[in-house]
Every structure is written in C-alpha cells, then in structure tokens.
Amino acid sequence: MKNLGSLFVVSLLSGAVTLGAYKFIENQKSDSFITTSPNYNKAVNYKGAESVDFTTGADKAIHSVVHVKNVSIRTYTDPWASFFYGGGTQQQEQIGTGSGVIVSEDGYIVTNNHVIQDATELEVTLNNNKAYKAKLIGTDSKMDIALLKIDADEKLPFIVFGNSDNIKVGEWVLAVGNPYQLNSTVTAGIISAKARNLDKASIQSFIQTDAAVNPGNSGGALVNTNGELIGINTMISSPTGSYAGYSFAVPSNITKKIIEDLMKFGNVQRGILGVEGGELNAEVAKKYGIKQTEGFYVNKVNKNSGAEKVGIEKGDIIVKLDDTKIASSAEMATVINTKRPNDVVKVSLLRDGKNMALNVPLTKKELIAYEFNGIEFEELDAIDKKRFNLKNGIKIKQVTNEDYKEYADDLKGSIVTRVDNMLVTDMESVSSYLAKKETNEKTRYLIIAKNGQKYTIFL
C-alpha cells in the first residue's frame, strides 16, 4: 500500500512538471520561436502580424495624404442634334478624383500623371478638410508622376522619404489614400515583389504589394511601418477595375529624383546607358550558347553612348549596376531611372566568362542615335509635336537600307506612331522593344508621312 501511495505521488509530480513545461512552451510560442541555423548562437526572432504596430506609420502618413479633384472639359457631338438642328457640338464638365502626397511644408504635392491629365482646374483637400486650388508644376508621363503646388496659410504636414532600394520582399507596408471618395483610408499588406515590369518596353520598375488599392488610391502613399514614403501607388492588376490581389507603386527613389528634376529644371533629366538587349533565362542562355542564366545580355551598343565610349560590347552580360544585382530589365531601370545625364555608373559584367568592371557615364537620351535595319530614328522636338499635332512618336532621320531606297525621301522626316501593337511614346521605349525581337521577325510600322497620310512598312 505504501509503495502504491509513493507511485501515485511520483505520477502526480511528473504530470505537473509536464503540464507546466507545456504551458511555458506555448506561452513562448505565442511571441516568437527560435529556429536553428548554421549560425546557431544568433537567434532569429520571427514575429507574426499581431505583433506589428501599424499605428505609428499610419498616423505619420495620414496627415500628409490629400484628396485631388480634377476638373476637365470634354467636347462631344450629338449626331441627332447635328442632323436636325445643325451644330450639335457641346461641352461637358467631367470630374475625376485621386490622391496625392505632401512632400514639403510649403505645399509641393506629388501624385500620378493620370490623376491630373487634361485638367482645366485642380483642387486639393487636406486631411483637415481645408481645400486649395492647385497649380501644375510638371509631369513625367513615362513614370506616371506629376508635381503640384498649393499656397496654404500654414506650414503643412509632409511625408519623409524612405529609401526604396532597402525594402525587402515580405516587409509590411501601408497604402494610404482616398478610394471611392473614402478619405484617409489605410490598408496593410506586404511587398510581394520588387522591380516589377508591366510594359513591353521594360523601362518602368514598380513595387508590387498586396495592400488593397482601389480607384481613388492613385497618387497616394505607400509607406513602411515607420511612416516613411517608399512608393506612390499607381495602378492595380484586376479583371474588374477594382482590387483583386495586387497593386503597384512607383519607388520613392525614382519619385524623388523626378520631383527634384521638375523643381530644378522644369523637366525630367533622363540619362541612358546606351545598351540594348534583354534579360537572361534558361531558354535565352541556350539560344546564345552560354551558361549564365541571370543578368542582362547586350545585343547592341548605341552610337555616341557612354557604353560605346568605355568599350561595352555585344555579347557582354551585365550582372550588377553600382551595388545592385541585375537579373532583369526592370532592375536595370530601377537604377538608371534614379540617375541623370553625366552621372557615372559602375557596370559589372561578364565577357567570355571573365569578370570586368567599367565606369560608364550616362548619356542624355536625345543625343543617342538609334538605328534599326537601316533606318535611323530621332526624338520628336516641340516644333514637330506642334506641327503634326502629336503628343507621342519618333521621327525617321535617315534611311540607308537599299530595300527602301526609292522611298527614302518620302520616309525621311516621317513620324512613327506605332510599332506592332505598341503605341510609340519615345525612342527609348522603341529601342528597348525592338532589341527583344528576332532579327528575322517582321515588324510593322504605322507611319504618318509629311503629307499627313498613313501607311505601313515592314522591316
């Protein structure tokens, strides 16, 4: 009997110890857990969403995000009124809305170009409901950024720029804006990808996030948990036009550079490296007979460019720009779009399996001569745009291809408006697009000739 009692006590004590140990472990797991790594003595602390404080970032950002109202006039013709009464042309006021971010205490505001496009009147409403007329300072349609200015009667709360180069995939972010006329809305998500390209030309580079962004959020702030600006919310990917999982933002480092250019020069100072090509993968590497599957493969070097002057060659593989590893065209754009003409970029590349590093001065894009299959192109200047009543396009400067000899005089000075199904915005986008095409692949150009007629040629 005595032995049975002792056994009972031991069992009771063992159960208590086990239960206590279990409760201790469970309490520890609710805050963090430690995983074993090669560097075992350095514990890694992983925190769940419930331990992240979003309130600090939201409070810092929400007061610097504004509502932007765009008033434009649309002219349209009523065919019935025109038929029965003559005339029939009417004007109708249209109102569009979006968001913006105050970037200085004296009233400079950054937003998207598409938020203010074609506006005849702009109005900005602050988080405290004060409203001001806004003046357009400048735009960059390529990166979809616009800069506004308001004259307020007080110093304004402005946002602090973070370094978008330092963000990490999986990092928590907040999207702040005015979707569906719901002012001062904050949503949370993580960074899903960096350097995401969404156009054929591969000259843009976006931060992708799963924070909910809807119509009206455009031009608003993407901030980290410290409330620092890391991007300007620009677009969503959705079959319905509303949020369906992914949104995209212009990185803050690119935005900051554009703002500085618009304030200092009145336009964007864009430098280019002077190379054409595309990103590598297993299929492309096999095609070129190389082992490298990451990097930017140089197909062509532009005349008069910094790349040509320092000796970059066709077949070189660019693997790094400054300290940024390059695995895609969009990552190239991320670095280059923060630079200006004459800035020097350290280009690390592979040539015949050997590592090289060259310091390349960026060239003003207007100075680069671009040639494709015996046709040389140049940018449209302000006089050409006014003369042809065009906002976009490039001009044929010279024709040396013998196949077009009899048409050379007619083609010279003509305006290219489309390449295949891509609307031509400038020479940089065209050169980037054509560099990816096979040499034997026919490319269609829709041309506006000097006499105003449109026709198609194949190269």
Steps between C-alpha positions, in 0.01 A plus 500: 500500500786730590666430163175574321471838676858589406432409139191721502699801630775451241242477224330816623826693513600378151167613359534844661850545360386393153198734506712790624760445232230483233342829618842667504574391142157612378546846658837532332360397162233772515771767478774345290690184430866433447613300200831326467736645240866445404572800722329335796608745773314784325131441561254602231179655631200469269198717583146452380268771368341541843831633639550764228396853596335672203374800695826699494541478125131572437499805728809647336374446144130575522543875562722544194269321254248721318198468274551628144205611284551540125252709301521461120284600204397237244373608160261265322261509205136393519430345154122542534521864599750557221270336241176676599620835633856545372799538728451246774843553659480523878738524791462305821686535827660183632634445850765246589647427842813350644756543774822690553783525752636821654879490471590845640360733764456776240247302297666283236289191432583190297230295327453290185502657156179315410323657800547855367518435125309751279389697807372857457473541876659320795386504861673342799327418828717438805437249775358786715244572221659828391485537118740687269535561129808322368746594227666238279881530518593216265443139401682185397251295298746213456519436876145632561611767748376860529599784733246753631532811719251661735537826693376428851472741792695267728792260502375167375568151639725327249623146454859384544655301215627154572759315294311272261823318414508359853152346504466123518247256359272396787535834682179653638374815327199732518309654209346837588254678271141589416332208320135540398490849660580340838754748634800396710478126439785276615552139388782261587687233305846376419741572219435220251779582252752766409595635157182375334468593133154539344573639153652358183783752500635395843585855599277515808555340837229464766468380857232229510292466815186323616374800701148579378503786246187613314392781265576825683816362663708607199764753603482400866777384728655159547685518833694268726402440862704807600283720278777568247402532134628210294268531198217683323202269441437499127298208368332171573488170314136400480246354253227718656673834555489457878752341734554132426823417676789711370583868476804685373691808611775719353804463734572802718860537377377539141220733614740717696733539203210597272376760750847652535535520121160666454574756772853579380485458121129506414529158333641156573870453435526144378832332432545168323773237504490446125452125478220290355419140577300297746507301819639150509323178591559132420340525156688815397829362634456186291428712193825695540701196606596634842476359853398823676123509565482828692589851389441734207630377163629781275380459143605842379688811613366840393714745307632802694402342833705469816489122461663526157766741625617274784501187282192297592445244223226284356492171694596658833281398795428775752466347848515806724451878485675676788407274794174366352490147362341490154279208401239684292445804279279653769787482751714686245226763477482531880861616512513708180175686572652650815795644303557802277709559187874502577454299821747212506376145559729212590410215263610151603483255211608163369689474170604157380463371854725768650390767749543865402402834653460819295400851608241621249386864475128519420406682181210736443251291306445771239866468393479127424460393139278194470511288185303188413534307174634795304260762637626763746257663743500811715275650766220741414570854614241755612475650150424160344234422760327830435533469122355149485262554795646198681588422861700185427712348224851499355635633170687318223828687466668304223452189284801296387330165432519430125161327512340836568719711273219612271291604803787654698407862430137441596590310816751759618328732745197271538358425844477150647194472727480123556732201498292184466221560752708722727431872509829685452575738785868569437815356347611327820187286520523408132866401518438288809207325334676431169812370673298201620371402156656238281702639209285308250170606661305754301403818682221729386529875514201729463632822353357850476677638194567865421179527304298372797417162349548178693658188360677186617854375436664175611856461612 
